Amino acid sequence: MNRSPFILLIALLFSCSQPKVLSENPLDYISDTTTIEIDRKTEPFTRAIQLLGGKLYWWNSDRETIGVFDLKSKKLINTIKLEREGPNGMGRPLGFFVHTPDSIYIPTMVYEVKLLNSSGKIIGNFDYNELSPLGMTLASMTRYSNMFFEFDDQLIAQLSTLSMLKPNQLDESVLNQYPPLLALNYSSGTLSALPHTLTKTVIEKNNKITFSGTNSSKSIFLLHAFSDIMYEIEPQKTKIKEHILKTNFTKNYSNEYFLRDKNSFSIEDNMRALYKNAENFGLTYDPHRELLYRFGWPGEEIPENTDPMQFSATPPYFVLSIYDGGNFELLGEFPMPRNSYYAHCYFVDEKGLNLFPMHPDNPEFNENEMVIHTFDFSELK
């Protein structure tokens, strides 16, 4: 009697019954590395990047340019100059968003969004001064996931008016007065506030109200910077859904910084008080894997010999939390290696989540190279 098929079947059933062992080391999920040579015209620490059509757009704020890199050829193929003055002047830009290569939206300090082509020529202008009664400006930056994004044939932007108010000024009437999102309708060319307003849960924390924003094909997601509250907005529905994103690390939130008399302390002392506690640095959605990535700061004492302003620009590390994009179940959570990855720089493509191991304290950091690590977390699901 031939026992081989029977033994093979038993072995197969046994192997299928064993739970999959997943690595707790985030570096084991790196699936690809891309290295691009750069020169002094490209700033290694940007606050805004965007991938579109295989091209990586990189904001050089000090040089007032946007560099366009072809990821396939690994070459810089265009540099868009952002003029301050003259017929194509826009004053001070606050990031960018690329709709098409010849339609680039630039929010500015004068309560306008300029529309540029690939040569840096202004071809449109949108004024939102009347939509910002307390004088809050729009910005489009990867930093804190505050980029503009497209949804339902509209360009969506966060207007953080509520962040300008003190906790004792916040109540439900104020929440209804200042909706958090503006929309630029591509068809009509008009700017307006979306009707969705926040629930009172967010003011019960007595913390500053700012959000990290991202979107799927069906919903817009806003994660409160200083709690685990995430709002889900479906534009066709007026009611906002509220979710709590679980975490084992980013949970030491406090209102100490927001309630203190900041005029009694130095800027450095105030910054140390802020970063002693937890904060959410960002949120981004992966449509290819239906995953949600959260970048969190668990809180840490800043050493006296460390400049807290430098710490704010490039914190030493962050916690990467990965959630199911449908039910928001926590699938995995990884404290990233210290002094390795740039916390405010990331993008998603069909290969996975892309991070930059370009922290200034990384011993392998080279100012002449842009390095991208691609992480594939699909097996967590």
PDB file of C-alpha atoms in Angstrom, residues 13 40 48 50 65 115 145 149 167 175 191 258 262 318 345 349 363:
ATOM      1  CA  LEU A  13      -3.527  19.733   7.022  1.00  0.00           C
ATOM      2  CA  ARG A  40      22.333  70.760  -3.043  1.00  0.00           C
ATOM      3  CA  ALA A  48       5.564  68.111   1.496  1.00  0.00           C
ATOM      4  CA  GLN A  50       3.380  63.703  -3.464  1.00  0.00           C
ATOM      5  CA  THR A  65      11.112  75.098  -5.753  1.00  0.00           C
ATOM      6  CA  LEU A 115      -3.018  77.344  -9.664  1.00  0.00           C
ATOM      7  CA  SER A 145      -0.807  64.484   7.071  1.00  0.00           C
ATOM      8  CA  PHE A 149      -6.414  65.437  -1.338  1.00  0.00           C
ATOM      9  CA  PRO A 167     -10.343  75.058  25.506  1.00  0.00           C
ATOM     10  CA  LEU A 175     -18.109  73.284  16.536  1.00  0.00           C
ATOM     11  CA  LEU A 191     -14.536  77.105  -2.836  1.00  0.00           C
ATOM     12  CA  PHE A 258      -2.674  73.392  26.401  1.00  0.00           C
ATOM     13  CA  LYS A 262       2.725  79.757  28.039  1.00  0.00           C
ATOM     14  CA  PHE A 318       7.685  57.184  15.768  1.00  0.00           C
ATOM     15  CA  CYS A 345       7.854  62.047   5.026  1.00  0.00           C
ATOM     16  CA  ASP A 349       2.008  53.262  -3.929  1.00  0.00           C
ATOM     17  CA  PRO A 363      24.769  57.224  10.872  1.00  0.00           C
TER      18      PRO A 363
END
